Short mmCIF file of C-alpha atoms in Angstrom, two decimals:
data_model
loop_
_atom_site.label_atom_id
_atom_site.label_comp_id
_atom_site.label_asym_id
_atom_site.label_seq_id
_atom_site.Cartn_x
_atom_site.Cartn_y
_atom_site.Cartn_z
CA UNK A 560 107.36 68.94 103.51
CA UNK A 561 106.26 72.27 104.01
CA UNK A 562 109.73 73.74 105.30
CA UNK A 563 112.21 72.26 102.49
CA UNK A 564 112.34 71.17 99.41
CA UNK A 565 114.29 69.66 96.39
CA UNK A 566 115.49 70.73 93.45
CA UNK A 567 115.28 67.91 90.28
CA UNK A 568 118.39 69.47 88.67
CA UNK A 569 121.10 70.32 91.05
CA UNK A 570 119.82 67.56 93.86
CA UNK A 571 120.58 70.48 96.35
CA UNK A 572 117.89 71.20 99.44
CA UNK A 573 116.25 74.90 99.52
CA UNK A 574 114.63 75.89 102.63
CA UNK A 575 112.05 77.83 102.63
CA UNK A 576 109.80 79.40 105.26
CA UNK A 577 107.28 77.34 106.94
CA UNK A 578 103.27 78.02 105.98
CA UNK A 579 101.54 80.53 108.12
CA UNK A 580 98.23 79.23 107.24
CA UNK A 581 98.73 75.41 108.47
CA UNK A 582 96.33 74.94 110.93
CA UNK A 583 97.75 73.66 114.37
CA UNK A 584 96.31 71.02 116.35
CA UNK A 585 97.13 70.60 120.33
CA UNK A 586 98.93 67.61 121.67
CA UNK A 587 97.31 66.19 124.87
CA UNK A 588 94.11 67.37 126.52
CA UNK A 589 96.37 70.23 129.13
CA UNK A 590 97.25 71.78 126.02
CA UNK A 591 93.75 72.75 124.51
CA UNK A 592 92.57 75.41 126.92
CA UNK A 593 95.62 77.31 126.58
CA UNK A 594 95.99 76.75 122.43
CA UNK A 595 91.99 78.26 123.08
CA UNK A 596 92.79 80.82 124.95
CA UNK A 597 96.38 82.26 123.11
CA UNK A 598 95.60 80.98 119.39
CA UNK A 599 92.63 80.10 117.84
CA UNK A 600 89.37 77.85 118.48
CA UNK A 601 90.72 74.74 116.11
CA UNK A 602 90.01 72.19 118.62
CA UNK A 603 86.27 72.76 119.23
CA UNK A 604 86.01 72.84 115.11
CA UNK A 605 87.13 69.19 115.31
CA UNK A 606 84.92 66.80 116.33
CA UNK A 607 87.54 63.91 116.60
CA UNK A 608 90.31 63.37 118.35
CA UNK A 609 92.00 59.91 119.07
CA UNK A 610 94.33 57.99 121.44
CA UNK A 611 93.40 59.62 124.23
CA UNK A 612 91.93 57.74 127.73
CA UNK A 613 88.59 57.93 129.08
CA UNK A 614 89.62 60.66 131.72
CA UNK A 615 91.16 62.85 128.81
CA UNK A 616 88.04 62.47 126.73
CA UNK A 617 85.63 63.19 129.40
CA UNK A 618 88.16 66.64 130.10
CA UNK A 619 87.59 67.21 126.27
CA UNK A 620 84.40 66.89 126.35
CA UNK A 621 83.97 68.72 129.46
CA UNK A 622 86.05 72.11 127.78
CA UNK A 623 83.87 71.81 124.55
CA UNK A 624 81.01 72.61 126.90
CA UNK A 625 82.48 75.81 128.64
CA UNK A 626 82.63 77.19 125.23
CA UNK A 627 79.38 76.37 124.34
CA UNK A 628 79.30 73.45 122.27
CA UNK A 629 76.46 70.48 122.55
CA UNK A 630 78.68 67.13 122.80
CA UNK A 631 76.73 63.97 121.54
CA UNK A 632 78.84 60.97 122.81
CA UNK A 633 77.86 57.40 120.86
CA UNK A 634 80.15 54.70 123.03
CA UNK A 635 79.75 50.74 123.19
CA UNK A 636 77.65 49.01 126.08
CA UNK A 637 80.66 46.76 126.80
CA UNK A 638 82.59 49.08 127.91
CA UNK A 639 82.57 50.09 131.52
CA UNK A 640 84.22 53.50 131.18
CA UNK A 641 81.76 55.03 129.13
CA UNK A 642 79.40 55.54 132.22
CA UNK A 643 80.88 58.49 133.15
CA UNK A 644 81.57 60.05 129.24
CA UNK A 645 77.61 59.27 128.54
CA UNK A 646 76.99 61.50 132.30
CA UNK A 647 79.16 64.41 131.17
CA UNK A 648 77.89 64.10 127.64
CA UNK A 649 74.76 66.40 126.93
CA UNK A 650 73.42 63.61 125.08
CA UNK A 651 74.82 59.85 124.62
CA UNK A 652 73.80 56.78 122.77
CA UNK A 653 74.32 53.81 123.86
CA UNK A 654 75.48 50.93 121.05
CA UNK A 655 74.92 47.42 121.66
CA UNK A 656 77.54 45.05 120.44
CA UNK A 657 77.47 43.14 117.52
CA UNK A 658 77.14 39.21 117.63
CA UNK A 659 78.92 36.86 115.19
CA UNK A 660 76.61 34.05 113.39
CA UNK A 661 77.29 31.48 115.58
CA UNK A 662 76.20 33.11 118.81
CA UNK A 663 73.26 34.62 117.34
CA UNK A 664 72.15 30.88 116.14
CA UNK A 665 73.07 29.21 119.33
CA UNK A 666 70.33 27.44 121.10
CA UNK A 667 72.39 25.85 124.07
CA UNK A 668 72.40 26.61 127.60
CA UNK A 669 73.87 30.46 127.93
CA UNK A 670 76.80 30.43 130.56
CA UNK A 671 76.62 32.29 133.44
CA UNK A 672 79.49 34.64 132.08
CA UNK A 673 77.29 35.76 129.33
CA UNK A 674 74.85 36.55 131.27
CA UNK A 675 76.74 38.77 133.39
CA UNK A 676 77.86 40.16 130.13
CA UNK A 677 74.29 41.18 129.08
CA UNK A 678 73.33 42.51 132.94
CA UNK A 679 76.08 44.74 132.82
CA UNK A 680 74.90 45.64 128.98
CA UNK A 681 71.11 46.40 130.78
CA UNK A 682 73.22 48.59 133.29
CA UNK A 683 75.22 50.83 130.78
CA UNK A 684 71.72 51.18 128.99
CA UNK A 685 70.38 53.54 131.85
CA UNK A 686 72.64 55.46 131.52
CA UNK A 687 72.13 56.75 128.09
CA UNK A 688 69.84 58.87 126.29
CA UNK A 689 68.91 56.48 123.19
CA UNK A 690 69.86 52.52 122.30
CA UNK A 691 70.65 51.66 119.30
CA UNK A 692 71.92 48.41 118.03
CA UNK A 693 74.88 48.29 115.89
CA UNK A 694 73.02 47.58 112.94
CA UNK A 695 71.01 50.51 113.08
CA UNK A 696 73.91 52.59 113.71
CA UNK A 697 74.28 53.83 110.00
CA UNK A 698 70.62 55.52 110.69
CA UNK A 699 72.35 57.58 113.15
CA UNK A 700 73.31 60.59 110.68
CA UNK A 701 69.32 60.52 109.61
CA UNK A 702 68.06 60.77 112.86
CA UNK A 703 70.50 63.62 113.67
CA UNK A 704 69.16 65.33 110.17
CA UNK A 705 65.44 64.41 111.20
CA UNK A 706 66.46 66.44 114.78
CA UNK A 707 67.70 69.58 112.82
CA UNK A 708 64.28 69.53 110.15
CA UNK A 709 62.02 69.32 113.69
CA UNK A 710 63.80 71.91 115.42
CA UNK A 711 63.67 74.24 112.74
CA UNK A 712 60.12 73.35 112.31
CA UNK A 713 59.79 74.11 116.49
CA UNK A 714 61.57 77.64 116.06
CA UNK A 715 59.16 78.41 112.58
CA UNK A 716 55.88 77.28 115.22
CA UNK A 717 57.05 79.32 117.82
CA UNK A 718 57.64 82.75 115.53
CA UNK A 719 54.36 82.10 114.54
CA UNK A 720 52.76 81.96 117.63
CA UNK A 721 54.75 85.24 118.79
CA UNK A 722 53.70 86.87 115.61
CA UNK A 723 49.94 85.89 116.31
CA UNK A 724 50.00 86.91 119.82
CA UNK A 725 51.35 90.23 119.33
CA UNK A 726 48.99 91.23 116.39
CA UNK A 727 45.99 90.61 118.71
CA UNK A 728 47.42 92.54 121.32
CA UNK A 729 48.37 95.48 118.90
CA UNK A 730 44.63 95.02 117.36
CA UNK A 731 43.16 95.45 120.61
CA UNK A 732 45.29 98.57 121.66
CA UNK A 733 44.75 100.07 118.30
CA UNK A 734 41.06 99.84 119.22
CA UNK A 735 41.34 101.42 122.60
CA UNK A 736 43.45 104.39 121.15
CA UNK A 737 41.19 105.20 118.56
CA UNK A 738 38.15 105.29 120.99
CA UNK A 739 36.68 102.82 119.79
CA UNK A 740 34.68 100.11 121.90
CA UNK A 741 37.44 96.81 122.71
CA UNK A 742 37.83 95.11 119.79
CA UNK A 743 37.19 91.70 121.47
CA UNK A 744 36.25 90.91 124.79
CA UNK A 745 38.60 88.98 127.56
CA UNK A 746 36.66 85.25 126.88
CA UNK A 747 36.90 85.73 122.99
CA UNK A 748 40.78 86.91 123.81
CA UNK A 749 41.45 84.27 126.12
CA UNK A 750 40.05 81.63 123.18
CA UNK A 751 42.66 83.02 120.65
CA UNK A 752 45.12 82.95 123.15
CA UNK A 753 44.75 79.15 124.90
CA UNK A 754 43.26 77.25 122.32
CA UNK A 755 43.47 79.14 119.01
CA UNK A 756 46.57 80.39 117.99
CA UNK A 757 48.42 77.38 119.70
CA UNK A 758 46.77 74.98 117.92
CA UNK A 759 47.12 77.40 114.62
CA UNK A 760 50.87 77.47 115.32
CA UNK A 761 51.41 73.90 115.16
CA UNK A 762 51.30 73.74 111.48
CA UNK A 763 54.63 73.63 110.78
CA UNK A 764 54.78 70.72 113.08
CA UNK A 765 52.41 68.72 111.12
CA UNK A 766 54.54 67.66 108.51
CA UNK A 767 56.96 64.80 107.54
CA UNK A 768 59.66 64.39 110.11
CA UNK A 769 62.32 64.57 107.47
CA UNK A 770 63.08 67.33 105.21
CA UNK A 771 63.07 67.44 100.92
CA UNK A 772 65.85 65.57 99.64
CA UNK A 773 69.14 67.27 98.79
CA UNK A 774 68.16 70.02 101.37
CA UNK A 775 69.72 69.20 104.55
CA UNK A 776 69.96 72.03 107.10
CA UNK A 777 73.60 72.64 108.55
CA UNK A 778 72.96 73.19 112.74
CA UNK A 779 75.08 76.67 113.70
CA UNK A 780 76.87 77.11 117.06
CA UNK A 781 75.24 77.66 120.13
CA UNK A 782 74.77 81.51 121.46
CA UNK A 783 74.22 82.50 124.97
CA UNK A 784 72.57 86.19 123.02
CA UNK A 785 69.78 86.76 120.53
CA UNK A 786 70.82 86.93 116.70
CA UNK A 787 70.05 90.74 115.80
CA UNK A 788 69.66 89.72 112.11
CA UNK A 789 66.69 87.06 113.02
CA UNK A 790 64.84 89.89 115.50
CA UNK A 791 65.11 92.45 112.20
CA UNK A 792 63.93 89.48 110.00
CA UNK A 793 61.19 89.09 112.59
CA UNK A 794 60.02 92.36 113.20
CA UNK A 795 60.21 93.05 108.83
CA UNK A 796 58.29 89.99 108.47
CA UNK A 797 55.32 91.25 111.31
CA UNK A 798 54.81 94.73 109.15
CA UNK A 799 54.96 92.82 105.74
CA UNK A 800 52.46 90.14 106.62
CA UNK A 801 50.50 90.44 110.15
CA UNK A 802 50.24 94.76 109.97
CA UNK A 803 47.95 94.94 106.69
CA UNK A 804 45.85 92.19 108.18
CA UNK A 805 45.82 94.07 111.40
CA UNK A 806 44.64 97.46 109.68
CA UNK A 807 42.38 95.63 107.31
CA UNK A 808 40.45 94.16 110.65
CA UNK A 809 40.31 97.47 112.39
CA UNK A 810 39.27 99.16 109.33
CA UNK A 811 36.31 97.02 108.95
CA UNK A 812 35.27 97.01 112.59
CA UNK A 813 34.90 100.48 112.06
CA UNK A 814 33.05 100.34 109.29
CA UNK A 815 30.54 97.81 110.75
CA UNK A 816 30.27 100.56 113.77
CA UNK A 817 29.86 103.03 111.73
CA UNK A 818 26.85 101.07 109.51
CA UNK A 819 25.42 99.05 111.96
CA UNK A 820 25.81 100.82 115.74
CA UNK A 821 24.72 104.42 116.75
CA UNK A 822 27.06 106.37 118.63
CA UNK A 823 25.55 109.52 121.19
CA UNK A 824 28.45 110.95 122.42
CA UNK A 825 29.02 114.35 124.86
CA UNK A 826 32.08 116.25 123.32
CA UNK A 827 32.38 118.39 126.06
CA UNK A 828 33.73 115.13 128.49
CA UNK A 829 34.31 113.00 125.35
CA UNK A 830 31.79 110.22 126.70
CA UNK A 831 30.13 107.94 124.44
CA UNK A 832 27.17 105.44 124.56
CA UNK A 833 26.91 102.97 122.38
CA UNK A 834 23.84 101.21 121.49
CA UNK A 835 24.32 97.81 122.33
CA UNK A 836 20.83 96.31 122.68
CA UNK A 837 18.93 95.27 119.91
CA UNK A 838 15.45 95.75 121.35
CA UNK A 839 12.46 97.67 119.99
CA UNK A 840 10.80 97.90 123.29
CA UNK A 841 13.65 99.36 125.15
CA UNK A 842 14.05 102.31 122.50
CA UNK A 843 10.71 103.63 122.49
CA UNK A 844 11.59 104.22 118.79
CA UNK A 845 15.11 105.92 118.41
CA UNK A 846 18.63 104.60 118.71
CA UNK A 847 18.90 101.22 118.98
CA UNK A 848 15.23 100.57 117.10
CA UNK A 849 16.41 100.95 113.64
CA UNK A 850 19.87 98.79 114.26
CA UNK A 851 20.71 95.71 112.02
CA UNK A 852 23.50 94.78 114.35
CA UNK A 853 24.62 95.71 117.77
CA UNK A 854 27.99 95.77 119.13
CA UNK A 855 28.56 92.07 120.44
CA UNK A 856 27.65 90.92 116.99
CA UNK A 857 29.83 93.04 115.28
CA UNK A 858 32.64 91.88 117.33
CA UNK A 859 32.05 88.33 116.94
CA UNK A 860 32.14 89.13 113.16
CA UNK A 861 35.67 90.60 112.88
CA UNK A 862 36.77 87.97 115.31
CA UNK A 863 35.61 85.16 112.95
CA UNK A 864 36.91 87.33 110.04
CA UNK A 865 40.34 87.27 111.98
CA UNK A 866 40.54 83.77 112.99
CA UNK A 867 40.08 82.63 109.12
CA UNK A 868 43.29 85.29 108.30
CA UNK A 869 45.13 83.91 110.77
CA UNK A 870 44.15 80.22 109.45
CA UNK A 871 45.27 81.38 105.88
CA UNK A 872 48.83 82.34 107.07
CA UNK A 873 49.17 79.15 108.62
CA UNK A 874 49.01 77.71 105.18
CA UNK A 875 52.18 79.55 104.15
CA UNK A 876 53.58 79.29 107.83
CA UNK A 877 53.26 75.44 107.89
CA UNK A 878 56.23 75.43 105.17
CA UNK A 879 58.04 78.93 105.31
CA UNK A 880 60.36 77.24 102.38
CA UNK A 881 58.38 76.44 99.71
CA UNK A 882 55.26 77.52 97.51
CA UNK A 883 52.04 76.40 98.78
CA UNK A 884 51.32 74.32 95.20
CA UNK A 885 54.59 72.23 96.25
CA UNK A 886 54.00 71.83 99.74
CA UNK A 887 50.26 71.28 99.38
CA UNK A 888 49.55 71.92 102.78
CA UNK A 889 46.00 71.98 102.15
CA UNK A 890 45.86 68.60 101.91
CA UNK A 891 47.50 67.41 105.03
CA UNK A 892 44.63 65.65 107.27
CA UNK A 893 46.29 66.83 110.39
CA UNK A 894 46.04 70.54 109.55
CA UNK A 895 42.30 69.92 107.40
CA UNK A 896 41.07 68.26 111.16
CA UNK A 897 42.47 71.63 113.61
CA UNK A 898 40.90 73.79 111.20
CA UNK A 899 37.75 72.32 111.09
CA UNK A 900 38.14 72.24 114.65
CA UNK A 901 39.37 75.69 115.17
CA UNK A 902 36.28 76.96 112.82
CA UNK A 903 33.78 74.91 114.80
CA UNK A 904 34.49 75.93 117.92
CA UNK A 905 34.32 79.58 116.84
CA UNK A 906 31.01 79.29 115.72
CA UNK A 907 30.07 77.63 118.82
CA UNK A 908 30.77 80.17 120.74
CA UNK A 909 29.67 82.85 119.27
CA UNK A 910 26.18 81.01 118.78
CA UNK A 911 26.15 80.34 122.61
CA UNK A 912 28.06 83.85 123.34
CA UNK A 913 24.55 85.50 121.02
CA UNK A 914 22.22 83.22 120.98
CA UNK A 915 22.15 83.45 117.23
CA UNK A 916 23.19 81.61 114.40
CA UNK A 917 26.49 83.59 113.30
CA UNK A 918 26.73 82.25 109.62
CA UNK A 919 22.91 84.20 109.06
CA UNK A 920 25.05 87.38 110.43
CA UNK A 921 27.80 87.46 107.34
CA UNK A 922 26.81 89.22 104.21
CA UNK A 923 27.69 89.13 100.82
CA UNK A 924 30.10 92.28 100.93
CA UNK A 925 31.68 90.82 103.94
CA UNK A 926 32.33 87.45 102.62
CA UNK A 927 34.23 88.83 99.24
CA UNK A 928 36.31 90.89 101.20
CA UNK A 929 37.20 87.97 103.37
CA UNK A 930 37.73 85.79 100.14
CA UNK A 931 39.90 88.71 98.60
CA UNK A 932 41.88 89.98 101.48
CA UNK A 933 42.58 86.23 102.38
CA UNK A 934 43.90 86.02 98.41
CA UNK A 935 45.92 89.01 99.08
CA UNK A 936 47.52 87.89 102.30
CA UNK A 937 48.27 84.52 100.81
CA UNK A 938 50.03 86.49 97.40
CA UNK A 939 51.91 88.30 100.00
CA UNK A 940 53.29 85.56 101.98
CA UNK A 941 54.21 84.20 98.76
CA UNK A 942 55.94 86.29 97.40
CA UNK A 943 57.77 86.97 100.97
CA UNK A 944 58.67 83.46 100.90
CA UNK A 945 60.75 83.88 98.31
CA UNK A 946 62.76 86.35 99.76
CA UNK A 947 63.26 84.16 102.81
CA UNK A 948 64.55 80.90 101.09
CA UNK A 949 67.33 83.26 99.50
CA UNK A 950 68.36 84.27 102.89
CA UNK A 951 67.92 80.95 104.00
CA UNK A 952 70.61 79.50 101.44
CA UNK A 953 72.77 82.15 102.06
CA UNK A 954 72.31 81.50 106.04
CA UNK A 955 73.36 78.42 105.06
CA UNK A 956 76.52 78.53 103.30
CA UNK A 957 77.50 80.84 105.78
CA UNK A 958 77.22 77.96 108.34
CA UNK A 959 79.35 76.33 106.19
CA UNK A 960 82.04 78.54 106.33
CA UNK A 961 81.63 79.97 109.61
CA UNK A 962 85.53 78.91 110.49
CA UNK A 963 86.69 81.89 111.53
CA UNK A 964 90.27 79.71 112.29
CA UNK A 965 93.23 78.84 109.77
CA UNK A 966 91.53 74.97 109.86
CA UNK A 967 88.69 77.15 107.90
CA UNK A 968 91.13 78.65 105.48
CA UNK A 969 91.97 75.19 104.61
CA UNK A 970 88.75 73.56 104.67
CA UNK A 971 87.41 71.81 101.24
CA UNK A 972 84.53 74.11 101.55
#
């Protein structure tokens, strides 16, 4: 016991002080919001609690919501009183029972008993989220793990997206503050936008639906605010990998500017005029009559440049935990097909957008420093990876200890 104890030589009792760090469970479902309220948060740490009535459990479950916690209630088909526990529930499955031999080989006439037995099986049914027979119940604990690896994946798709979206908007204000003509136009912006980066994003979603063995992701609790430490990771991870890429497409669209397009501008008003047209006629000789490339084709350039960048992050991107020789995204058909797709379309517009072939625009120094920055930007998400799977692990085990109760003290873990 922890309040007394014996003595093997004098058979006498000592009594000693009872152990501040047991952890104390409520008794009966009107004592939980006060032991929640005065002591600790032990009861929504366990996720069992026994002899209780369908009333008190639906109360239970009912208080584990109002502090935040997402209740999955698994409950038998035969039993009437689950209706309302699968209702309160945020999400129930519904078991179906298990038949003995001899009424899953019987061939005779079913009585009308049964029948009502399996109607009123149909009925519980509807209102669940998921049916599972009882043999497939051991399955339950990997779908729940298969849940956890896809939502993860969701919240990895959906950084990337942000992450994409914001470095085109901070590539085209860099543009505009630098005077220099819009990077890219609305239609090219509204193709990365709606089609583009969406479909770019869903790499991480194009994987297996479970994770690598022997690296099972532990869920945290619910939080009605933003995590501060996953905004600083984000914003840390947009100047490490998206910023150079940003500043290395600037740079060269204003290098192409500079090589390619004439600039006459009026300091006195700061008004330029750029020569857009690439027509000897209209020149009468000067400006635009010596230009290799105008303006529109410079843009659709850098915006091809940018959409394969993008599509070389999305290699690392599609699994944020491990190297791309291990993960061999590359080789996923899924991901091979939206690129293709992605790269097609691109050049489909811009052929219809200049009514030129856009491939007989790229040079030789343009393609090396497309096949070297994309190099460096796949080095540097890399090695940035790394970094991120040891915060992941220690995320992790911090899940794994995150009682902040005396049942946590205790725990095996």
């Amino acid at each position: 016991s922890p309040y007394s104890r014996s003595t093997s030589r004098t058979g006498s009792v000592q009594k000693v002080a009872p152990l501040l760090n047991k952890a104390q469970l409520p008794q009966g479902v009107s004592a939980v919001r006060p032991h929640l309220e005065e002591i600790d948060n032990v009861p929504l740490q366990v996720g069992l609690f026994t002899d209780s009535t369908p009333g008190a459990t639906k109360e239970m479950i009912a208080i584990m919501q109002e502090y935040g916690e997402f209740v999955l209630a698994v409950g038998s088909s035969l039993n009437v009183a689950n209706g309302s526990i699968f209702g309160q529930a945020n999400v129930s499955i519904c078991v179906e029972p298990l038949r003995d031999d001899c009424q899953a080989t019987k061939t005779e006439k079913v009585e009308p008993r049964v029948r009502a037995v399996a109607l009123a099986t149909d009925c519980m049914k509807i209102g669940a989220n998921f049916v599972l027979q009882h043999q497939q119940l051991p399955l339950l604990s990997e779908l729940i793990t298969a849940c956890r690896h896809r939502l993860y994946s969701l919240r990895i798709a959906l950084q990337f997206l942000l992450l994409l979206s914001g470095s085109l908007s901070l590539l085209v204000a860099l543009s505009a503050a630098l005077y220099l003509p819009i990077v890219f136009k609305p239609d090219q912006m509204l193709l990365f936008v709606l089609i583009s980066f969406p479909l770019i994003a869903t790499s991480p979603l194009l994987g297996s639906f479970l994770p690598r063995k022997k690296f099972v992701k532990i869920a945290g609790k619910n939080q009605e605010h933003v995590n501060r430490k996953e905004v600083v990771g984000a914003l840390w991870s947009f100047c490490i990998q998206f910023l150079p890429m940003i500043l290395f497409t600037l740079a060269l669209y204003f290098f192409l500017l500079v090589r390619h397009v004439d600039f006459e501008c009026e300091f006195s008003d700061l008004v330029c005029s750029v020569g857009y047209l690439h027509d000897e006629s209209e020149s009468n000789g000067t400006l635009t009559a010596h230009l290799k490339l105008n303006t529109e084709q410079v843009r659709h350039l850098v915006a091809f440049q940018f959409l394969c960048f993008t599509i070389v992050h999305s290699l690392s991107w599609a699994s944020p935990l491990f190297p791309v020789y291990q993960s061999r995204v590359f080789l996923r058909p899924l991901w091979l097909l939206t690129v293709m797709f992605l790269l097609f379309l691109q050049l489909i517009f811009s052929t219809i957008s200049l009514d030129a072939n856009l491939l007989n625009l790229i040079t030789t120094p343009q393609l090396f420093g497309l096949v070297v920055w994309s190099i460096c930007i796949l080095l540097v998400n890399e090695v940035r990876k790394l970094t991120q799977r040891r915060l992941f692990m220690r995320e992790q085990r911090r899940r794994k200890l995150a009682f902040d109760t005396k049942l946590g003290m205790n725990s095996p873990y």
